[in-house]
Structures are given as structure tokens and as C-alpha cells.
Amino acid sequence: MTYQNFSLSQLQAIDSAHYLHPFTDHKDLRASGARMIVRADGPFIYDSEGHALLDGMAGLWCVNVGYGRNELAEAAYEQMKELPYYNSFFRCATPTPVLLSKKLAEIAPNHINQVFYGSSGSESNDTALRLVRHYWALEGKPEKNIIISRNMAYHGSTVAATSLGGMSGMHEQLGGAVPNIKHVMMPYAYELALPGESDHDFGLRAAKAVEDAILEAGAENVAAFIGEPIMGAGGVKIPPASYWPEIQRICRKHDVLLMLDEVITGYGRTGEWFAAQSMGIEPDTITTAKALTSGYQPLSALLVGDRISKTLVEKGGEFYHGYTYSGHPVACAVALKNLEIIENEGLIERVKNDTGPYFAKMLKERISGHPLVGEVRSFGLMGAIEIVKDKATRERFQPEGSAAVAVRDHAIAQGMMMRATGDSMILSPPLIWTRETIDMAGDRIAKALDLALADLSKAK
Ligand SMILES: Cc1ncc(COP(=O)(O)O)c(C=O)c1O
């Protein structure tokens, strides 16, 4: 039986009766019912009522090659027929994760040559946390186990990933975080720069907060610093150019490992394979997932730098960690094909030299002047529109996030799927977007802003 046998209201009733959605107010959802997305093609998703929506979020930051890629379906089908599953435990392997690891080592920064697989970004950050602590234990320094992270960071939703993240609402529901994780200020100049402080100086000050935390804990107790190169779920917060090189300098000075969470930024979004390359830094671990398969299969890969892998291999002893689906052959086959598509179609160069700059120009020229917009920002093909009540004073609408939700709802009605997080409207489109798609998005977002402004003015 297929979904076509059901009406929307029947599907919604079954949904309400049985399906607990992620990150959802379950009471609220049951009052409104879910929108059913039933198919997709290229840059568009379609709901059960036949509405086409331009997908400004690439699913959830993942469908980098766009929808309807038969090659990916075929790669999965062929692998499933040949060998749907076998594990990589107990001195076994299957060929696709082996070959994918070689490919990842080729595209990653030079000092990264080993890979540990999971099925999600959260799992991969659990692996990263355990791996850096294990590394220091192997090095004879088990006390070096504090991890420094940032407020508003998002590293996933398992207990360890929530603990690494800096989302206060998530921490409140956790009932006890993984110990020895500290959080410092985020590098978000629009809200946190002092009057008259340049972006450059703010970036250095935000990095200094990390150094202060290392000194306060004692460098001999600090294992690593973790950060998203650009904070995604926290609102596409792009640090000043001075921030990451300074973070790297501080980490090296205090012999603290650098962990980068590229679950969103990996595989082309910033105009390089990895944002580490865009930012010119050499992290010890890079967490990746999502666009590794363009979301066609659940797969994550922790890319592990030579410093850590050398110790792991030379010192030996079992690392008691792994998942049934670590190196899943079907997911890895899809990832290999997906990376081939990204490469063959030159999608990364396109983001760097054409669509990324054009996207930035569209946001600046079409959106930034709107009365509801405090700031626009972008890097490659990820961007944000900051919604404010007053451009000059940067005062926000109350309650927090309500105006952005109004813009989002109008955007969806205009055929533009985008997300509101706090007072930020965020965009992370498939890398197949062209200048025409960007123009179409600009039209729809501008219209949504006008309609939201009319509503908000009436409500005053
Ligand atoms: C930066 C970052 N890290 C980790 C995750 C968690 O990934 P997953 O939802 O696959 O567990 C996300 C998810 O959006 C993310 O944005």
C-alpha cells in the first residue's frame, strides 16, 4: 500500500497517533497537522497537495547535489544486491568503506588520512569526543580531558553531542551533561561586538575567550577545543576572518587539539571540500555527515588527523567504540557516487566562483535594505537574514523569534522553504542552484518580508 491511498487528513491523523517527530512541540504539531512532503526533483520539493517549494535548506543542510539523482539510487540498488550489509568488526571489512576512506583522505587536508564511520553527525561527534580523550590517555595524560566549546553551538542531539553543544534549552532537558565540557562566547559580532570594535578585533577577543578558558582550567587538563567553522543551527553565524587562525595559534601554543564540526559545512558548501580549507586551518579531527551522501543515505565520517591516528596505531590496544552500521556498505557506495557527482559537475568551483558570490550579491542588493532586516550574511552557499524591529538600534520583536516565524510562514506560502532559528532566517540551498534559482529565491523572500512587515505593522 502506498501513501497515495490516503488523503492528507488521514495521513495527518495517523501521524498524530503514532509518530513522535524530532525537535517538535508535540501538542502544537497535533493542533496544526504536518505538511507532507511527498516527492522532490532538482531544487524543488512537492507536498501532498501538489505545491512546489524551492528548497532553501537542501533538506536539512544535506541534499547538496539536489533531488532525483538516479545514479545514487542505482549505486544503492547495485550494492544492496551484491552485499546489503556486513560489519567491519572482528578483522573484517567490505570494499566500499575502504575505497571511500581513500577518497576522503584525498580530498581532506593533507594531514588527514584516516576515517571512522557512523550514521549521523551526532554519533560522529560522540566518536570525536571519545577519540580525543582516548588519545590523551594513550599519551599518558588521562587528566587532559576537558573540552572547550561555545554557547549556541550545535553538535547534535545524543547525550554527548548535546553536552558538547551550547544550546541552553537542550541542556535544561538533559538532566546532567557529560562532565568536563566548558562553553565560552560565540564569535558573533552583530550581537556581541563592543561599540566601535572592529570585526578583526572582535574575532581576536572571541578567540581570547577560548585561551582564557584554557588558562583557567590549566592547559594540562584541556584535551581539545570544538567548533563549527560557521555556526549553522545557531543561526549561520560567520566569525570574523581573524578568529580561526587565532584559535589554531592558541590551541597549538597550549597543546590543545582542534576539533572541527563540519557536519553542515563539509562537501562543498563553503566553496572548498571543507571549511577548514576555506579558513586555512589544520584541525586534528573533522566531523562530517549530511552532504557526504547528499542525504540519500544516513552516513557520517569522522576524519582523523595523523597526530591522533599515529598514536592510535602505534600504541595499540582496543578502542572500545563503534556502531553496527560503521562503514555501512550501501551508505558508503552512495557516498562514493555522490562525491563523484560533486566533482564531475564542478559544483564546488561553481559555489566558489559563481553562485556563492551571486548569492551574496542577491542578499545584499535585494534583501539587506528591507525595513525588517538588520543584517544579511553569507559564506559560499549558506546565509542568514537577521530580522529586527529597528534597523538602527537592532531592537528585536517580542517574543523572540516570532517575527522570523512570520517571515518563514509567508515564505512557504510564496513557494520558498526556509527556516527560522531565533530571529535569523537561514538558507543553505543545494549546490545545484543557478543564478536563476537564486533570483527566484530573492523574489520570494522579498515578497515574504513585505507581507510579514504588513502583518507586523498591523499588530503594533
Ligand atoms: C554542526 C552540526 N553538528 C552535528 C549535527 C548532528 O547531526 P545529526 O542530526 O546527523 O546527528 C548537526 C545537525 O544539524 C549539525 O548541524
Coordinates of C-alpha atoms and ligand atoms in Angstrom, one line a residue:
M1 CA 0.0 0.0 0.0
T2 CA 1.4 3.4 -0.9
Y3 CA 0.7 6.8 0.6
Q4 CA -1.5 7.7 -2.5
N5 CA -4.2 5.6 -1.0
F6 CA -4.5 8.1 1.9
S7 CA -5.9 11.6 2.0
L8 CA -3.8 14.3 3.7
S9 CA -6.1 14.4 6.7
Q10 CA -5.9 10.6 7.0
L11 CA -2.1 10.7 6.9
Q12 CA -2.1 13.6 9.4
A13 CA -4.3 11.6 11.8
I14 CA -2.0 8.6 11.6
D15 CA 1.0 10.8 12.0
S16 CA -0.5 12.3 15.2
A17 CA -1.5 8.9 16.5
H18 CA 1.9 7.3 16.1
Y19 CA 4.8 9.4 15.0
L20 CA 6.9 11.5 17.5
H21 CA 8.8 13.9 15.3
P22 CA 12.3 15.3 16.2
F23 CA 12.7 18.8 17.7
T24 CA 8.9 19.2 17.9
D25 CA 6.3 20.6 20.3
H26 CA 4.1 17.6 20.1
K27 CA 1.0 19.3 21.4
D28 CA 1.5 22.2 18.9
L29 CA 2.0 19.8 15.9
R30 CA -1.2 17.9 16.7
A31 CA -3.1 21.2 16.6
S32 CA -1.8 22.1 13.1
G33 CA -1.0 18.8 11.4
A34 CA 2.2 18.1 9.5
R35 CA 2.9 19.2 5.9
M36 CA 3.5 16.0 3.9
I37 CA 6.4 16.3 1.5
V38 CA 5.9 13.5 -0.9
R39 CA 8.4 13.9 -3.7
A40 CA 11.2 16.1 -5.0
D41 CA 13.2 16.9 -8.1
G42 CA 16.2 19.0 -8.7
P43 CA 15.9 22.1 -6.4
F44 CA 12.1 21.6 -5.7
I45 CA 10.2 19.6 -3.1
Y46 CA 6.5 18.9 -3.5
D47 CA 3.8 18.5 -0.9
S48 CA 0.9 16.1 -1.0
E49 CA -1.4 18.9 -2.3
G50 CA 0.8 19.5 -5.3
H51 CA 2.5 22.7 -4.1
A52 CA 6.1 23.1 -5.4
L53 CA 8.5 24.6 -2.9
L54 CA 12.0 25.8 -3.7
D55 CA 14.1 24.1 -1.1
G56 CA 16.2 26.8 0.5
M57 CA 17.6 24.3 3.1
A58 CA 18.7 21.4 1.0
G59 CA 16.5 19.2 3.1
L60 CA 18.4 19.8 6.4
W61 CA 21.7 21.2 5.1
C62 CA 22.4 17.9 3.3
V63 CA 21.0 17.5 -0.2
N64 CA 23.9 19.2 -1.9
V65 CA 23.5 17.5 -5.3
G66 CA 19.8 18.2 -5.4
Y67 CA 16.9 15.7 -5.7
G68 CA 16.1 13.0 -8.2
R69 CA 19.6 11.6 -8.8
N70 CA 19.1 8.2 -10.4
E71 CA 22.8 7.5 -10.1
L72 CA 22.6 7.5 -6.3
A73 CA 19.6 5.2 -6.3
E74 CA 21.4 2.8 -8.7
A75 CA 24.5 2.8 -6.6
A76 CA 22.4 1.8 -3.6
Y77 CA 20.5 -0.8 -5.5
E78 CA 23.6 -2.4 -7.0
Q79 CA 25.3 -2.6 -3.6
M80 CA 22.2 -4.0 -1.9
K81 CA 22.0 -6.8 -4.4
E82 CA 25.7 -7.6 -4.1
L83 CA 26.1 -7.2 -0.4
P84 CA 23.5 -5.2 1.6
Y85 CA 25.4 -5.4 4.9
Y86 CA 28.4 -6.8 6.6
N87 CA 30.2 -5.3 9.6
S88 CA 33.8 -4.1 9.9
F89 CA 34.3 -5.6 13.3
F90 CA 36.4 -8.7 14.1
R91 CA 39.1 -8.1 11.4
C92 CA 36.6 -7.9 8.6
A93 CA 35.9 -5.2 6.1
T94 CA 33.8 -4.6 3.0
P95 CA 35.2 -2.8 -0.1
T96 CA 33.1 0.4 -0.2
P97 CA 34.1 1.9 3.1
V98 CA 37.7 1.0 2.3
L99 CA 37.5 2.8 -1.0
L100 CA 35.5 5.7 0.4
S101 CA 38.2 6.2 3.1
K102 CA 40.9 6.5 0.4
K103 CA 38.7 9.1 -1.4
L104 CA 38.1 11.1 1.7
A105 CA 41.9 11.1 2.5
E106 CA 42.5 12.5 -1.0
I107 CA 40.0 15.4 -0.6
A108 CA 40.7 16.2 3.1
P109 CA 43.5 18.5 4.2
N110 CA 46.9 16.7 3.7
H111 CA 47.5 15.8 7.3
I112 CA 44.2 13.9 7.5
N113 CA 44.3 10.3 6.3
Q114 CA 42.1 8.1 8.4
V115 CA 38.3 7.8 8.8
F116 CA 35.9 6.5 11.4
Y117 CA 32.2 6.0 10.3
G118 CA 28.9 6.3 12.0
S119 CA 25.3 7.0 10.7
S120 CA 24.8 10.6 11.9
G121 CA 26.6 13.8 12.8
S122 CA 25.7 13.3 16.5
E123 CA 27.3 9.8 16.6
S124 CA 30.3 11.1 14.8
N125 CA 30.8 13.8 17.5
D126 CA 30.4 11.1 20.2
T127 CA 33.2 9.3 18.4
A128 CA 35.3 12.5 18.3
L129 CA 34.8 13.2 22.0
R130 CA 35.8 9.6 22.9
L131 CA 38.7 9.6 20.5
V132 CA 40.4 12.7 21.7
R133 CA 40.1 11.6 25.3
H134 CA 41.4 8.2 24.4
Y135 CA 44.3 9.9 22.5
W136 CA 45.4 11.7 25.6
A137 CA 45.1 8.6 27.8
L138 CA 47.3 6.7 25.3
E139 CA 49.8 9.6 25.5
G140 CA 49.9 9.0 29.3
K141 CA 47.9 12.2 30.1
P142 CA 44.4 11.0 31.0
E143 CA 43.8 14.1 33.1
K144 CA 43.9 16.1 29.9
N145 CA 40.2 15.6 29.2
I146 CA 38.3 19.0 29.3
I147 CA 36.7 20.0 26.0
I148 CA 36.0 23.7 25.3
S149 CA 33.0 24.6 23.2
R150 CA 30.9 27.7 22.6
N151 CA 27.5 29.0 23.7
M152 CA 24.9 28.4 20.9
A153 CA 27.0 25.7 19.3
Y154 CA 25.0 22.7 17.8
H155 CA 26.9 19.4 17.7
G156 CA 23.9 17.1 17.6
S157 CA 21.3 15.5 19.9
T158 CA 22.8 12.4 21.6
V159 CA 23.8 12.9 25.2
A160 CA 27.4 13.6 24.4
A161 CA 26.6 15.8 21.4
T162 CA 24.1 17.8 23.4
S163 CA 26.7 18.2 26.1
L164 CA 29.2 19.4 23.5
G165 CA 26.7 21.8 22.1
G166 CA 25.8 25.1 23.8
M167 CA 22.0 25.2 23.4
S168 CA 20.6 26.1 26.9
G169 CA 17.2 24.6 26.2
M170 CA 18.7 21.3 25.3
H171 CA 20.9 21.3 28.4
E172 CA 17.9 22.0 30.6
Q173 CA 16.2 18.8 29.4
L174 CA 19.3 16.7 29.6
G175 CA 19.3 16.1 33.4
G176 CA 23.1 16.0 33.6
A177 CA 25.6 16.6 30.9
V178 CA 28.8 14.7 30.1
P179 CA 31.3 16.1 32.6
N180 CA 34.3 18.3 31.8
I181 CA 32.8 20.3 28.9
K182 CA 33.0 24.1 29.2
H183 CA 31.4 26.8 27.0
V184 CA 32.7 30.2 26.0
M185 CA 31.3 33.1 24.0
M186 CA 30.4 32.6 20.3
P187 CA 32.1 34.7 17.6
Y188 CA 29.0 36.7 16.6
A189 CA 30.0 40.3 16.0
Y190 CA 26.5 41.6 15.2
E191 CA 25.3 40.9 18.8
L192 CA 28.5 40.8 20.8
A193 CA 31.0 43.3 19.4
L194 CA 31.5 46.3 21.6
P195 CA 30.6 49.8 20.3
G196 CA 33.4 50.8 17.9
E197 CA 35.1 47.4 18.0
S198 CA 36.3 46.3 14.5
D199 CA 35.4 42.8 13.2
H200 CA 39.0 41.9 13.3
D201 CA 39.4 42.9 17.0
F202 CA 36.2 41.2 17.9
G203 CA 37.4 38.0 16.3
L204 CA 40.6 38.1 18.4
R205 CA 38.6 38.9 21.5
A206 CA 36.3 35.9 20.9
A207 CA 39.3 33.7 20.4
K208 CA 40.9 35.0 23.6
A209 CA 37.8 33.7 25.5
V210 CA 39.0 30.3 24.5
E211 CA 42.5 31.0 25.7
D212 CA 41.1 32.4 29.0
A213 CA 39.1 29.1 29.5
I214 CA 42.2 27.0 28.8
L215 CA 44.3 29.0 31.3
E216 CA 41.5 28.9 33.9
A217 CA 41.2 25.1 33.6
G218 CA 45.0 24.7 33.3
A219 CA 46.3 23.6 29.8
E220 CA 47.4 20.3 31.3
N221 CA 43.8 19.5 31.8
V222 CA 42.4 20.6 28.4
A223 CA 42.1 18.0 25.7
A224 CA 40.5 20.0 22.8
F225 CA 38.5 22.9 21.5
I226 CA 35.5 22.0 19.3
G227 CA 33.7 24.4 17.0
E228 CA 31.6 24.6 13.8
P229 CA 33.6 26.8 11.3
I230 CA 30.3 28.6 10.8
M231 CA 27.7 28.0 13.5
G232 CA 24.8 26.6 11.5
A233 CA 21.7 25.7 13.6
G234 CA 22.7 28.6 15.9
G235 CA 21.9 31.0 13.0
V236 CA 24.6 30.8 10.3
K237 CA 27.0 32.9 12.5
I238 CA 30.1 33.6 10.5
P239 CA 33.1 34.5 12.5
P240 CA 35.5 37.3 11.5
A241 CA 38.4 36.2 9.4
S242 CA 40.8 36.8 12.3
Y243 CA 39.0 34.2 14.5
W244 CA 40.0 30.7 13.2
P245 CA 43.7 31.4 12.6
E246 CA 43.9 32.8 16.2
I247 CA 42.1 29.8 17.6
Q248 CA 44.6 27.5 15.9
R249 CA 47.5 29.5 17.2
I250 CA 46.1 29.3 20.8
C251 CA 45.4 25.6 20.5
R252 CA 49.0 24.9 19.3
K253 CA 50.5 27.1 21.9
H254 CA 48.8 25.2 24.7
D255 CA 49.0 21.8 23.1
V256 CA 45.2 21.5 22.8
L257 CA 43.6 19.5 20.0
L258 CA 41.4 21.3 17.5
M259 CA 38.2 19.6 16.6
L260 CA 36.1 21.0 13.7
D261 CA 32.5 20.1 13.3
E262 CA 31.8 20.3 9.5
V263 CA 28.5 18.4 9.5
I264 CA 27.0 21.3 7.7
T265 CA 30.0 23.0 6.0
G266 CA 31.6 19.8 4.6
Y267 CA 31.5 18.7 1.0
G268 CA 31.4 22.0 -0.9
R269 CA 29.1 24.3 0.9
T270 CA 31.8 26.9 1.6
G271 CA 33.4 26.7 -1.9
E272 CA 36.0 24.1 -0.9
W273 CA 35.6 20.5 0.0
F274 CA 35.9 21.5 3.7
A275 CA 35.6 24.8 5.5
A276 CA 39.0 24.0 7.1
Q277 CA 40.4 24.7 3.7
S278 CA 38.4 27.9 3.3
M279 CA 39.6 29.1 6.7
G280 CA 43.2 27.9 6.2
I281 CA 43.3 25.8 9.4
E282 CA 44.5 22.3 10.1
P283 CA 42.2 20.6 12.6
D284 CA 43.0 17.3 14.3
T285 CA 39.5 15.9 13.7
I286 CA 36.8 16.9 11.2
T287 CA 33.3 15.6 11.9
T288 CA 31.3 15.2 8.7
A289 CA 27.9 13.7 7.7
K290 CA 24.9 15.0 5.8
A291 CA 26.2 16.1 2.4
L292 CA 28.7 13.1 2.4
T293 CA 25.8 11.2 0.8
S294 CA 23.7 14.3 -0.1
G295 CA 21.3 12.9 2.5
Y296 CA 20.4 9.9 0.2
Q297 CA 21.7 7.5 2.9
P298 CA 22.5 8.1 6.6
L299 CA 26.3 8.2 6.9
S300 CA 28.8 10.2 8.9
A301 CA 32.6 10.2 8.8
L302 CA 35.0 11.4 11.4
L303 CA 38.1 12.5 9.5
V304 CA 41.1 11.8 11.8
G305 CA 44.4 13.7 11.6
D306 CA 47.8 12.0 11.5
R307 CA 48.7 13.1 15.0
I308 CA 45.8 11.1 16.6
S309 CA 45.8 8.2 14.2
K310 CA 49.6 7.6 14.6
T311 CA 49.2 7.3 18.4
L312 CA 46.2 5.1 18.0
V313 CA 48.0 2.7 15.7
E314 CA 51.5 2.8 17.3
K315 CA 50.3 2.4 20.9
G316 CA 47.6 -0.1 20.0
G317 CA 45.1 -1.6 22.5
E318 CA 41.4 -1.9 21.5
F319 CA 39.4 1.4 21.2
Y320 CA 36.1 0.2 22.7
H321 CA 33.9 2.1 20.3
G322 CA 31.9 1.6 17.1
Y323 CA 28.5 1.1 15.7
T324 CA 26.7 -1.8 13.9
Y325 CA 26.5 0.5 10.9
S326 CA 30.0 1.9 11.0
G327 CA 31.1 1.7 7.4
H328 CA 27.7 0.5 6.1
P329 CA 28.4 -0.8 2.5
V330 CA 25.3 0.7 0.9
A331 CA 25.7 4.1 2.5
C332 CA 29.4 4.2 1.5
A333 CA 28.6 3.2 -2.1
V334 CA 26.2 6.1 -2.3
A335 CA 28.8 8.4 -0.8
L336 CA 31.3 7.4 -3.4
K337 CA 28.9 8.1 -6.2
N338 CA 27.8 11.4 -4.6
L339 CA 31.4 12.7 -4.3
E340 CA 31.9 11.7 -8.0
I341 CA 28.9 13.8 -8.9
I342 CA 30.1 16.8 -6.9
E343 CA 33.5 16.5 -8.6
N344 CA 32.3 15.8 -12.2
E345 CA 29.8 18.6 -12.2
G346 CA 32.3 21.1 -10.7
L347 CA 29.8 22.1 -8.0
I348 CA 32.4 23.3 -5.6
E349 CA 34.2 25.6 -8.0
R350 CA 30.7 26.9 -9.0
V351 CA 30.0 27.8 -5.4
K352 CA 33.3 29.5 -5.0
N353 CA 33.4 31.5 -8.2
D354 CA 29.9 31.9 -9.3
T355 CA 26.8 31.0 -7.2
G356 CA 28.4 31.9 -3.9
P357 CA 29.3 35.5 -4.9
Y358 CA 26.0 35.8 -6.7
F359 CA 24.0 34.6 -3.7
A360 CA 25.9 37.2 -1.5
K361 CA 25.1 39.9 -4.1
M362 CA 21.4 38.9 -4.1
L363 CA 21.1 39.1 -0.3
K364 CA 22.9 42.4 -0.2
E365 CA 21.1 44.1 -3.1
R366 CA 17.6 42.7 -2.8
I367 CA 17.2 41.9 0.9
S368 CA 19.5 43.9 3.1
G369 CA 17.7 47.2 2.6
H370 CA 14.3 45.9 3.8
P371 CA 13.0 47.6 6.9
L372 CA 12.7 44.2 8.7
V373 CA 16.3 43.2 8.0
G374 CA 19.1 44.1 10.4
E375 CA 21.9 42.2 8.7
V376 CA 22.5 39.8 5.8
R377 CA 25.5 37.5 5.8
S378 CA 26.7 34.6 3.7
F379 CA 29.6 32.3 3.1
G380 CA 29.6 30.1 0.0
L381 CA 26.0 28.8 -0.2
M382 CA 25.0 29.3 3.3
G383 CA 23.4 32.5 4.5
A384 CA 21.2 34.3 7.1
I385 CA 18.8 37.2 7.2
E386 CA 18.6 38.8 10.7
I387 CA 15.1 40.1 11.5
V388 CA 14.8 43.2 13.6
K389 CA 12.2 45.7 14.7
D390 CA 14.5 48.6 14.4
K391 CA 17.4 48.6 12.0
A392 CA 19.3 51.4 13.7
T393 CA 19.0 50.2 17.3
R394 CA 18.9 46.5 16.4
E395 CA 15.9 46.1 18.7
R396 CA 14.2 42.7 18.2
F397 CA 10.5 41.9 18.0
Q398 CA 9.0 40.2 21.1
P399 CA 8.6 37.4 21.8
E400 CA 12.0 36.3 20.4
G401 CA 11.7 34.5 17.1
S402 CA 8.1 35.4 16.5
A403 CA 8.8 37.8 13.6
A404 CA 11.1 35.3 11.9
V405 CA 8.4 32.7 12.1
A406 CA 6.0 35.1 10.4
V407 CA 8.5 35.6 7.6
R408 CA 9.1 31.9 7.3
D409 CA 5.3 31.2 7.0
H410 CA 4.9 33.8 4.3
A411 CA 8.0 32.4 2.5
I412 CA 6.5 28.9 2.5
A413 CA 3.2 30.3 1.2
Q414 CA 5.3 32.0 -1.6
G415 CA 6.8 28.7 -2.5
M416 CA 10.1 29.1 -0.7
M417 CA 11.1 26.6 2.0
M418 CA 13.4 28.3 4.5
R419 CA 14.0 28.0 8.2
A420 CA 13.7 30.4 11.2
T421 CA 16.0 29.9 14.1
G422 CA 15.7 32.5 16.8
D423 CA 15.5 35.8 14.9
S424 CA 17.5 34.5 12.0
M425 CA 16.1 33.3 8.7
I426 CA 18.6 30.8 7.4
L427 CA 19.4 29.4 4.0
S428 CA 21.5 26.5 2.9
P429 CA 20.4 25.6 -0.6
P430 CA 21.5 22.6 -2.8
L431 CA 24.8 23.4 -4.6
I432 CA 23.0 22.9 -7.9
W433 CA 21.3 26.3 -7.5
T434 CA 22.0 28.5 -10.5
R435 CA 21.8 32.3 -10.8
E436 CA 18.2 31.9 -12.0
T437 CA 17.3 29.8 -8.9
I438 CA 19.0 32.4 -6.7
D439 CA 16.9 35.2 -8.4
M440 CA 13.8 33.2 -7.9
A441 CA 14.6 32.8 -4.2
G442 CA 15.3 36.5 -3.9
D443 CA 11.9 37.4 -5.4
R444 CA 10.1 35.0 -3.0
I445 CA 12.0 36.1 0.1
A446 CA 11.5 39.8 -0.7
K447 CA 7.7 39.2 -1.1
A448 CA 7.6 37.3 2.2
L449 CA 9.4 40.1 4.0
D450 CA 6.9 42.6 2.6
L451 CA 3.9 40.5 3.7
A452 CA 5.4 39.9 7.2
L453 CA 6.0 43.6 7.6
A454 CA 2.4 44.4 6.7
D455 CA 1.2 41.9 9.3
L456 CA 3.6 43.1 12.0
S457 CA 2.7 46.8 11.3
K458 CA -1.0 45.9 11.7
A459 CA -0.2 44.1 15.0
K460 CA 1.6 47.2 16.5
Ligands
LIG1 C1 27.1 21.2 13.1 C2 26.3 20.0 13.4 N1 26.8 19.0 14.0 C3 26.2 17.9 14.3 C4 24.9 17.7 13.8 C5 24.1 16.5 14.2 O1 23.9 15.7 13.0 P1 22.8 14.6 13.0 O2 21.5 15.3 13.1 O3 23.1 13.8 11.8 O4 23.0 13.7 14.2 C6 24.3 18.8 13.1 C7 22.9 18.7 12.6 O5 22.3 19.6 12.1 C8 25.0 20.0 12.9 O6 24.4 21.0 12.3

